[in-house]
């Protein structure tokens, strides 16, 4: 039984090549072409992109229904807010600290529930998100400021000389972080870790009997997803200079969920499309603000009917970039 | 099947008084077996005899209520499935369980997971070790996909290939874990006559060319009689007979278990 034939190296479609170069250029040029209001829209697009990427690890790669992701976002934001206002820790140092705090929280909270499947896990994560929000409202340990939240958070600064305080600086801060995250996530997708995640999504029992430690990789997804959400929380908190519980409602978790559903499970371009939709949609439909939710609902239903895989489903096989590059490298070596 | 292989009676897998109870039902009772290195050992019996339960206990999906599973001298009773794979036992399922939305090659690459170790940091920073390991994973998977004759479907989603091909894919994935013992649960079910013949030929070549032992559940008597070195018969959770295929074929207890006794 031998039918070896080398797989043809499929080339990227023309539109993909164009997008690959045009999109980053567009992102760099955009803030110089518009006023602060539109730059801020671009900033929130970036926040949702980061949140989408973080939920995409859990929901898209591993298929775990997590409807409490705003909880991790909140932990990151409040870690930054509290440590900065009470102890004066610089915001820039608090980026990794917030990521670690959210990751640790995810590890502790998810360890006992990680074996739950599908809907059951979903319900527990909803509860987790709500408990976080209620704890914040109830002025947990006297630190969270109750319904008013925490305010007077500093701007991030690099040693005092360069302070990020304008819209355009925030825009670049968030998109550089999104860009770095995308590089990391693409590397993960094309590693044994990414494959292990996908195997678990496809068939948990088969993943176990193929040698994958299901529990470990599920927890890793939650911890990494929470860490990225924690980073988003940090940037958000310093941008607004204040945090309050109303930013971290169940609705926020739903929005992140929608980003993945709209874009396509496990698809990074899909996350960007979904995040663009979520953040730009309210702006475009501002004149019809009354009907916004109606249109939103109709769009979601139409998506599920006609494009259940999302706007840009993940493509697998020989056509993706990293495997293309690795084959190119190989052919140069040989 | 060389004589050398028949004379080496190293026991690879041993079950000692294995018992599994579901509620009030004893699915497996005091099941003893010893599978020797390099043989094809088949487990047969009527539906509900407990064959698949034995497999599930051996591969760690169920924890036995009593008894032990010894693999190459190590007690692996109650270990988790992924740990057991690392010990060297790989399996397939009666109802194929591939990863449908991954490509055929990715399915097989997943089998290499337990033989590789790149972690989070080496992946995020794309270290040279990670690259080398990834190359090794890919080479192993390419070799296995050619071995089962599915190389042309390399980049095809696993759910798009035929049922018979999916079965071979599942076997290739199991082989990619570099097992010492391959546990196959009804590999011929759902295959047509031609595919079954090809499967038998494949398994014979496999056992002849690789350092491997096969434990098999099978309903197709042609397959059982055609490739087994030894056969064990189960009925109502117990082993009622064991021996070479031709011995089993004529054993009155076996005929009774399958067809009922004359008194009935």
mmCIF file with all atom_site columns, C-alpha atoms in Angstrom, chain A residues 166-323:
data_model
loop_
_atom_site.group_PDB
_atom_site.id
_atom_site.type_symbol
_atom_site.label_atom_id
_atom_site.label_alt_id
_atom_site.label_comp_id
_atom_site.label_asym_id
_atom_site.label_entity_id
_atom_site.label_seq_id
_atom_site.pdbx_PDB_ins_code
_atom_site.Cartn_x
_atom_site.Cartn_y
_atom_site.Cartn_z
_atom_site.occupancy
_atom_site.B_iso_or_equiv
_atom_site.pdbx_formal_charge
_atom_site.auth_seq_id
_atom_site.auth_comp_id
_atom_site.auth_asym_id
_atom_site.auth_atom_id
_atom_site.pdbx_PDB_model_num
ATOM 1   C CA . UNK A 1 166 ? -3.371  60.232 23.292 1.00 0.00 ? 166 UNK A CA 1
ATOM 2   C CA . UNK A 1 167 ? -5.872  58.322 21.191 1.00 0.00 ? 167 UNK A CA 1
ATOM 3   C CA . UNK A 1 168 ? -3.336  57.538 18.517 1.00 0.00 ? 168 UNK A CA 1
ATOM 4   C CA . UNK A 1 169 ? -0.794  56.165 21.024 1.00 0.00 ? 169 UNK A CA 1
ATOM 5   C CA . UNK A 1 170 ? -3.435  53.935 22.564 1.00 0.00 ? 170 UNK A CA 1
ATOM 6   C CA . UNK A 1 171 ? -4.433  52.810 19.110 1.00 0.00 ? 171 UNK A CA 1
ATOM 7   C CA . UNK A 1 172 ? -0.905  51.661 18.357 1.00 0.00 ? 172 UNK A CA 1
ATOM 8   C CA . UNK A 1 173 ? -0.441  50.147 21.830 1.00 0.00 ? 173 UNK A CA 1
ATOM 9   C CA . UNK A 1 174 ? -3.455  47.883 21.464 1.00 0.00 ? 174 UNK A CA 1
ATOM 10  C CA . UNK A 1 175 ? -2.740  46.916 17.864 1.00 0.00 ? 175 UNK A CA 1
ATOM 11  C CA . UNK A 1 176 ? 0.905   46.103 18.570 1.00 0.00 ? 176 UNK A CA 1
ATOM 12  C CA . UNK A 1 177 ? -0.280  43.813 21.362 1.00 0.00 ? 177 UNK A CA 1
ATOM 13  C CA . UNK A 1 178 ? -2.888  42.288 19.029 1.00 0.00 ? 178 UNK A CA 1
ATOM 14  C CA . UNK A 1 179 ? -0.200  41.795 16.377 1.00 0.00 ? 179 UNK A CA 1
ATOM 15  C CA . UNK A 1 180 ? 2.199   40.073 18.782 1.00 0.00 ? 180 UNK A CA 1
ATOM 16  C CA . UNK A 1 181 ? -0.647  37.901 20.078 1.00 0.00 ? 181 UNK A CA 1
ATOM 17  C CA . UNK A 1 182 ? -1.555  36.863 16.540 1.00 0.00 ? 182 UNK A CA 1
ATOM 18  C CA . UNK A 1 183 ? 2.018   35.783 15.839 1.00 0.00 ? 183 UNK A CA 1
ATOM 19  C CA . UNK A 1 184 ? 2.043   33.714 19.031 1.00 0.00 ? 184 UNK A CA 1
ATOM 20  C CA . UNK A 1 185 ? -1.349  32.194 18.330 1.00 0.00 ? 185 UNK A CA 1
ATOM 21  C CA . UNK A 1 186 ? -0.446  31.235 14.771 1.00 0.00 ? 186 UNK A CA 1
ATOM 22  C CA . UNK A 1 187 ? 2.640   29.497 16.119 1.00 0.00 ? 187 UNK A CA 1
ATOM 23  C CA . UNK A 1 188 ? 0.474   27.665 18.618 1.00 0.00 ? 188 UNK A CA 1
ATOM 24  C CA . UNK A 1 189 ? -2.016  26.650 15.926 1.00 0.00 ? 189 UNK A CA 1
ATOM 25  C CA . UNK A 1 190 ? 0.766   24.931 14.016 1.00 0.00 ? 190 UNK A CA 1
ATOM 26  C CA . UNK A 1 191 ? 2.270   23.099 16.942 1.00 0.00 ? 191 UNK A CA 1
ATOM 27  C CA . UNK A 1 192 ? 1.511   19.960 18.868 1.00 0.00 ? 192 UNK A CA 1
ATOM 28  C CA . UNK A 1 193 ? -0.285  22.154 21.393 1.00 0.00 ? 193 UNK A CA 1
ATOM 29  C CA . UNK A 1 194 ? -2.655  23.605 18.789 1.00 0.00 ? 194 UNK A CA 1
ATOM 30  C CA . UNK A 1 195 ? -3.295  20.182 17.311 1.00 0.00 ? 195 UNK A CA 1
ATOM 31  C CA . UNK A 1 196 ? -3.956  18.773 20.789 1.00 0.00 ? 196 UNK A CA 1
ATOM 32  C CA . UNK A 1 197 ? -6.524  21.532 21.360 1.00 0.00 ? 197 UNK A CA 1
ATOM 33  C CA . UNK A 1 198 ? -8.250  20.791 18.068 1.00 0.00 ? 198 UNK A CA 1
ATOM 34  C CA . UNK A 1 199 ? -8.267  17.051 18.772 1.00 0.00 ? 199 UNK A CA 1
ATOM 35  C CA . UNK A 1 200 ? -10.026 17.683 22.070 1.00 0.00 ? 200 UNK A CA 1
ATOM 36  C CA . UNK A 1 201 ? -12.591 19.831 20.277 1.00 0.00 ? 201 UNK A CA 1
ATOM 37  C CA . UNK A 1 202 ? -13.163 17.115 17.698 1.00 0.00 ? 202 UNK A CA 1
ATOM 38  C CA . UNK A 1 203 ? -13.394 14.107 20.010 1.00 0.00 ? 203 UNK A CA 1
ATOM 39  C CA . UNK A 1 204 ? -12.376 14.167 23.626 1.00 0.00 ? 204 UNK A CA 1
ATOM 40  C CA . UNK A 1 205 ? -12.273 10.392 24.129 1.00 0.00 ? 205 UNK A CA 1
ATOM 41  C CA . UNK A 1 206 ? -10.248 9.817  20.986 1.00 0.00 ? 206 UNK A CA 1
ATOM 42  C CA . UNK A 1 207 ? -7.891  12.634 22.008 1.00 0.00 ? 207 UNK A CA 1
ATOM 43  C CA . UNK A 1 208 ? -7.231  10.857 25.314 1.00 0.00 ? 208 UNK A CA 1
ATOM 44  C CA . UNK A 1 209 ? -6.567  7.511  23.650 1.00 0.00 ? 209 UNK A CA 1
ATOM 45  C CA . UNK A 1 210 ? -4.288  9.228  21.138 1.00 0.00 ? 210 UNK A CA 1
ATOM 46  C CA . UNK A 1 211 ? -2.074  10.297 24.012 1.00 0.00 ? 211 UNK A CA 1
ATOM 47  C CA . UNK A 1 212 ? -3.291  13.812 24.743 1.00 0.00 ? 212 UNK A CA 1
ATOM 48  C CA . UNK A 1 213 ? -3.699  14.882 28.349 1.00 0.00 ? 213 UNK A CA 1
ATOM 49  C CA . UNK A 1 214 ? -7.174  16.327 27.902 1.00 0.00 ? 214 UNK A CA 1
ATOM 50  C CA . UNK A 1 215 ? -7.404  17.965 31.289 1.00 0.00 ? 215 UNK A CA 1
ATOM 51  C CA . UNK A 1 216 ? -4.019  19.688 31.007 1.00 0.00 ? 216 UNK A CA 1
ATOM 52  C CA . UNK A 1 217 ? -4.667  21.134 27.555 1.00 0.00 ? 217 UNK A CA 1
ATOM 53  C CA . UNK A 1 218 ? -8.148  22.350 28.460 1.00 0.00 ? 218 UNK A CA 1
ATOM 54  C CA . UNK A 1 219 ? -6.732  24.127 31.500 1.00 0.00 ? 219 UNK A CA 1
ATOM 55  C CA . UNK A 1 220 ? -3.886  25.551 29.433 1.00 0.00 ? 220 UNK A CA 1
ATOM 56  C CA . UNK A 1 221 ? -6.441  27.023 27.016 1.00 0.00 ? 221 UNK A CA 1
ATOM 57  C CA . UNK A 1 222 ? -8.388  28.653 29.826 1.00 0.00 ? 222 UNK A CA 1
ATOM 58  C CA . UNK A 1 223 ? -5.233  29.995 31.460 1.00 0.00 ? 223 UNK A CA 1
ATOM 59  C CA . UNK A 1 224 ? -3.854  31.437 28.206 1.00 0.00 ? 224 UNK A CA 1
ATOM 60  C CA . UNK A 1 225 ? -7.241  32.832 27.186 1.00 0.00 ? 225 UNK A CA 1
ATOM 61  C CA . UNK A 1 226 ? -7.644  34.468 30.579 1.00 0.00 ? 226 UNK A CA 1
ATOM 62  C CA . UNK A 1 227 ? -4.131  35.935 30.405 1.00 0.00 ? 227 UNK A CA 1
ATOM 63  C CA . UNK A 1 228 ? -4.893  37.644 27.087 1.00 0.00 ? 228 UNK A CA 1
ATOM 64  C CA . UNK A 1 229 ? -8.239  38.892 28.424 1.00 0.00 ? 229 UNK A CA 1
ATOM 65  C CA . UNK A 1 230 ? -6.339  40.213 31.440 1.00 0.00 ? 230 UNK A CA 1
ATOM 66  C CA . UNK A 1 231 ? -4.040  42.207 29.137 1.00 0.00 ? 231 UNK A CA 1
ATOM 67  C CA . UNK A 1 232 ? -7.106  43.620 27.385 1.00 0.00 ? 232 UNK A CA 1
ATOM 68  C CA . UNK A 1 233 ? -8.482  44.579 30.804 1.00 0.00 ? 233 UNK A CA 1
ATOM 69  C CA . UNK A 1 234 ? -5.266  46.427 31.655 1.00 0.00 ? 234 UNK A CA 1
ATOM 70  C CA . UNK A 1 235 ? -5.306  48.521 28.471 1.00 0.00 ? 235 UNK A CA 1
ATOM 71  C CA . UNK A 1 236 ? -8.998  49.206 28.787 1.00 0.00 ? 236 UNK A CA 1
ATOM 72  C CA . UNK A 1 237 ? -8.662  50.353 32.402 1.00 0.00 ? 237 UNK A CA 1
ATOM 73  C CA . UNK A 1 238 ? -5.843  52.787 31.694 1.00 0.00 ? 238 UNK A CA 1
ATOM 74  C CA . UNK A 1 239 ? -7.515  54.104 28.544 1.00 0.00 ? 239 UNK A CA 1
ATOM 75  C CA . UNK A 1 240 ? -10.725 54.952 30.411 1.00 0.00 ? 240 UNK A CA 1
ATOM 76  C CA . UNK A 1 241 ? -8.700  55.857 33.539 1.00 0.00 ? 241 UNK A CA 1
ATOM 77  C CA . UNK A 1 242 ? -11.497 54.159 35.450 1.00 0.00 ? 242 UNK A CA 1
ATOM 78  C CA . UNK A 1 243 ? -13.174 50.778 35.777 1.00 0.00 ? 243 UNK A CA 1
ATOM 79  C CA . UNK A 1 244 ? -16.643 49.904 36.966 1.00 0.00 ? 244 UNK A CA 1
ATOM 80  C CA . UNK A 1 245 ? -18.606 46.654 37.126 1.00 0.00 ? 245 UNK A CA 1
ATOM 81  C CA . UNK A 1 246 ? -20.980 47.679 34.344 1.00 0.00 ? 246 UNK A CA 1
ATOM 82  C CA . UNK A 1 247 ? -18.191 47.202 31.792 1.00 0.00 ? 247 UNK A CA 1
ATOM 83  C CA . UNK A 1 248 ? -17.994 43.497 32.609 1.00 0.00 ? 248 UNK A CA 1
ATOM 84  C CA . UNK A 1 249 ? -21.550 42.270 32.334 1.00 0.00 ? 249 UNK A CA 1
ATOM 85  C CA . UNK A 1 250 ? -22.848 39.026 30.873 1.00 0.00 ? 250 UNK A CA 1
ATOM 86  C CA . UNK A 1 251 ? -23.582 41.024 27.730 1.00 0.00 ? 251 UNK A CA 1
ATOM 87  C CA . UNK A 1 252 ? -19.852 41.616 27.271 1.00 0.00 ? 252 UNK A CA 1
ATOM 88  C CA . UNK A 1 253 ? -19.238 37.863 27.390 1.00 0.00 ? 253 UNK A CA 1
ATOM 89  C CA . UNK A 1 254 ? -21.992 37.410 24.801 1.00 0.00 ? 254 UNK A CA 1
ATOM 90  C CA . UNK A 1 255 ? -20.326 39.941 22.511 1.00 0.00 ? 255 UNK A CA 1
ATOM 91  C CA . UNK A 1 256 ? -17.052 37.992 22.664 1.00 0.00 ? 256 UNK A CA 1
ATOM 92  C CA . UNK A 1 257 ? -18.977 34.806 21.899 1.00 0.00 ? 257 UNK A CA 1
ATOM 93  C CA . UNK A 1 258 ? -20.571 36.528 18.893 1.00 0.00 ? 258 UNK A CA 1
ATOM 94  C CA . UNK A 1 259 ? -17.147 37.584 17.605 1.00 0.00 ? 259 UNK A CA 1
ATOM 95  C CA . UNK A 1 260 ? -16.152 33.925 17.332 1.00 0.00 ? 260 UNK A CA 1
ATOM 96  C CA . UNK A 1 261 ? -19.480 32.829 15.855 1.00 0.00 ? 261 UNK A CA 1
ATOM 97  C CA . UNK A 1 262 ? -19.447 35.583 13.256 1.00 0.00 ? 262 UNK A CA 1
ATOM 98  C CA . UNK A 1 263 ? -15.808 35.120 12.300 1.00 0.00 ? 263 UNK A CA 1
ATOM 99  C CA . UNK A 1 264 ? -15.471 31.349 12.421 1.00 0.00 ? 264 UNK A CA 1
ATOM 100 C CA . UNK A 1 265 ? -14.296 28.989 15.167 1.00 0.00 ? 265 UNK A CA 1
ATOM 101 C CA . UNK A 1 266 ? -10.535 28.862 15.481 1.00 0.00 ? 266 UNK A CA 1
ATOM 102 C CA . UNK A 1 267 ? -9.957  31.346 12.666 1.00 0.00 ? 267 UNK A CA 1
ATOM 103 C CA . UNK A 1 268 ? -7.724  34.323 13.406 1.00 0.00 ? 268 UNK A CA 1
ATOM 104 C CA . UNK A 1 269 ? -8.814  36.417 10.379 1.00 0.00 ? 269 UNK A CA 1
ATOM 105 C CA . UNK A 1 270 ? -12.343 35.466 11.441 1.00 0.00 ? 270 UNK A CA 1
ATOM 106 C CA . UNK A 1 271 ? -11.761 36.959 14.886 1.00 0.00 ? 271 UNK A CA 1
ATOM 107 C CA . UNK A 1 272 ? -10.684 40.258 13.270 1.00 0.00 ? 272 UNK A CA 1
ATOM 108 C CA . UNK A 1 273 ? -13.788 40.286 11.080 1.00 0.00 ? 273 UNK A CA 1
ATOM 109 C CA . UNK A 1 274 ? -16.012 39.453 14.036 1.00 0.00 ? 274 UNK A CA 1
ATOM 110 C CA . UNK A 1 275 ? -14.382 42.117 16.203 1.00 0.00 ? 275 UNK A CA 1
ATOM 111 C CA . UNK A 1 276 ? -14.744 44.661 13.408 1.00 0.00 ? 276 UNK A CA 1
ATOM 112 C CA . UNK A 1 277 ? -18.411 43.816 13.119 1.00 0.00 ? 277 UNK A CA 1
ATOM 113 C CA . UNK A 1 278 ? -19.037 44.081 16.872 1.00 0.00 ? 278 UNK A CA 1
ATOM 114 C CA . UNK A 1 279 ? -17.189 47.388 17.264 1.00 0.00 ? 279 UNK A CA 1
ATOM 115 C CA . UNK A 1 280 ? -18.060 49.116 13.994 1.00 0.00 ? 280 UNK A CA 1
ATOM 116 C CA . UNK A 1 281 ? -21.633 47.942 13.699 1.00 0.00 ? 281 UNK A CA 1
ATOM 117 C CA . UNK A 1 282 ? -23.047 50.240 16.434 1.00 0.00 ? 282 UNK A CA 1
ATOM 118 C CA . UNK A 1 283 ? -21.291 53.201 14.794 1.00 0.00 ? 283 UNK A CA 1
ATOM 119 C CA . UNK A 1 284 ? -22.598 52.495 11.328 1.00 0.00 ? 284 UNK A CA 1
ATOM 120 C CA . UNK A 1 285 ? -26.108 51.995 12.650 1.00 0.00 ? 285 UNK A CA 1
ATOM 121 C CA . UNK A 1 286 ? -26.073 54.990 14.948 1.00 0.00 ? 286 UNK A CA 1
ATOM 122 C CA . UNK A 1 287 ? -28.886 56.710 12.996 1.00 0.00 ? 287 UNK A CA 1
ATOM 123 C CA . UNK A 1 288 ? -31.094 53.679 13.604 1.00 0.00 ? 288 UNK A CA 1
ATOM 124 C CA . UNK A 1 289 ? -29.998 53.093 17.185 1.00 0.00 ? 289 UNK A CA 1
ATOM 125 C CA . UNK A 1 290 ? -33.483 51.908 18.069 1.00 0.00 ? 290 UNK A CA 1
ATOM 126 C CA . UNK A 1 291 ? -33.301 48.976 15.702 1.00 0.00 ? 291 UNK A CA 1
ATOM 127 C CA . UNK A 1 292 ? -29.677 48.090 16.376 1.00 0.00 ? 292 UNK A CA 1
ATOM 128 C CA . UNK A 1 293 ? -30.400 44.987 18.422 1.00 0.00 ? 293 UNK A CA 1
ATOM 129 C CA . UNK A 1 294 ? -33.069 43.893 15.963 1.00 0.00 ? 294 UNK A CA 1
ATOM 130 C CA . UNK A 1 295 ? -30.672 44.097 13.034 1.00 0.00 ? 295 UNK A CA 1
ATOM 131 C CA . UNK A 1 296 ? -27.973 42.444 15.097 1.00 0.00 ? 296 UNK A CA 1
ATOM 132 C CA . UNK A 1 297 ? -30.256 39.527 15.889 1.00 0.00 ? 297 UNK A CA 1
ATOM 133 C CA . UNK A 1 298 ? -31.313 39.128 12.274 1.00 0.00 ? 298 UNK A CA 1
ATOM 134 C CA . UNK A 1 299 ? -27.678 39.154 11.154 1.00 0.00 ? 299 UNK A CA 1
ATOM 135 C CA . UNK A 1 300 ? -26.827 36.442 13.679 1.00 0.00 ? 300 UNK A CA 1
ATOM 136 C CA . UNK A 1 301 ? -29.727 34.268 12.530 1.00 0.00 ? 301 UNK A CA 1
ATOM 137 C CA . UNK A 1 302 ? -28.828 34.733 8.860  1.00 0.00 ? 302 UNK A CA 1
ATOM 138 C CA . UNK A 1 303 ? -25.216 33.865 9.661  1.00 0.00 ? 303 UNK A CA 1
ATOM 139 C CA . UNK A 1 304 ? -26.240 30.638 11.362 1.00 0.00 ? 304 UNK A CA 1
ATOM 140 C CA . UNK A 1 305 ? -28.481 29.752 8.420  1.00 0.00 ? 305 UNK A CA 1
ATOM 141 C CA . UNK A 1 306 ? -26.229 30.577 5.504  1.00 0.00 ? 306 UNK A CA 1
ATOM 142 C CA . UNK A 1 307 ? -22.693 30.619 6.826  1.00 0.00 ? 307 UNK A CA 1
ATOM 143 C CA . UNK A 1 308 ? -22.606 28.414 9.910  1.00 0.00 ? 308 UNK A CA 1
ATOM 144 C CA . UNK A 1 309 ? -18.818 28.138 9.665  1.00 0.00 ? 309 UNK A CA 1
ATOM 145 C CA . UNK A 1 310 ? -18.428 31.902 10.111 1.00 0.00 ? 310 UNK A CA 1
ATOM 146 C CA . UNK A 1 311 ? -17.397 34.696 7.762  1.00 0.00 ? 311 UNK A CA 1
ATOM 147 C CA . UNK A 1 312 ? -13.836 33.394 7.351  1.00 0.00 ? 312 UNK A CA 1
ATOM 148 C CA . UNK A 1 313 ? -13.660 29.761 8.430  1.00 0.00 ? 313 UNK A CA 1
ATOM 149 C CA . UNK A 1 314 ? -10.290 28.296 9.300  1.00 0.00 ? 314 UNK A CA 1
ATOM 150 C CA . UNK A 1 315 ? -8.723  26.642 6.309  1.00 0.00 ? 315 UNK A CA 1
ATOM 151 C CA . UNK A 1 316 ? -6.652  23.585 6.906  1.00 0.00 ? 316 UNK A CA 1
ATOM 152 C CA . UNK A 1 317 ? -4.109  21.637 4.985  1.00 0.00 ? 317 UNK A CA 1
ATOM 153 C CA . UNK A 1 318 ? -1.335  22.686 2.659  1.00 0.00 ? 318 UNK A CA 1
ATOM 154 C CA . UNK A 1 319 ? -2.559  26.166 1.878  1.00 0.00 ? 319 UNK A CA 1
ATOM 155 C CA . UNK A 1 320 ? -1.872  27.934 5.145  1.00 0.00 ? 320 UNK A CA 1
ATOM 156 C CA . UNK A 1 321 ? 1.033   30.282 5.554  1.00 0.00 ? 321 UNK A CA 1
ATOM 157 C CA . UNK A 1 322 ? 3.334   28.601 8.095  1.00 0.00 ? 322 UNK A CA 1
ATOM 158 C CA . UNK A 1 323 ? 3.311   25.219 6.367  1.00 0.00 ? 323 UNK A CA 1
#
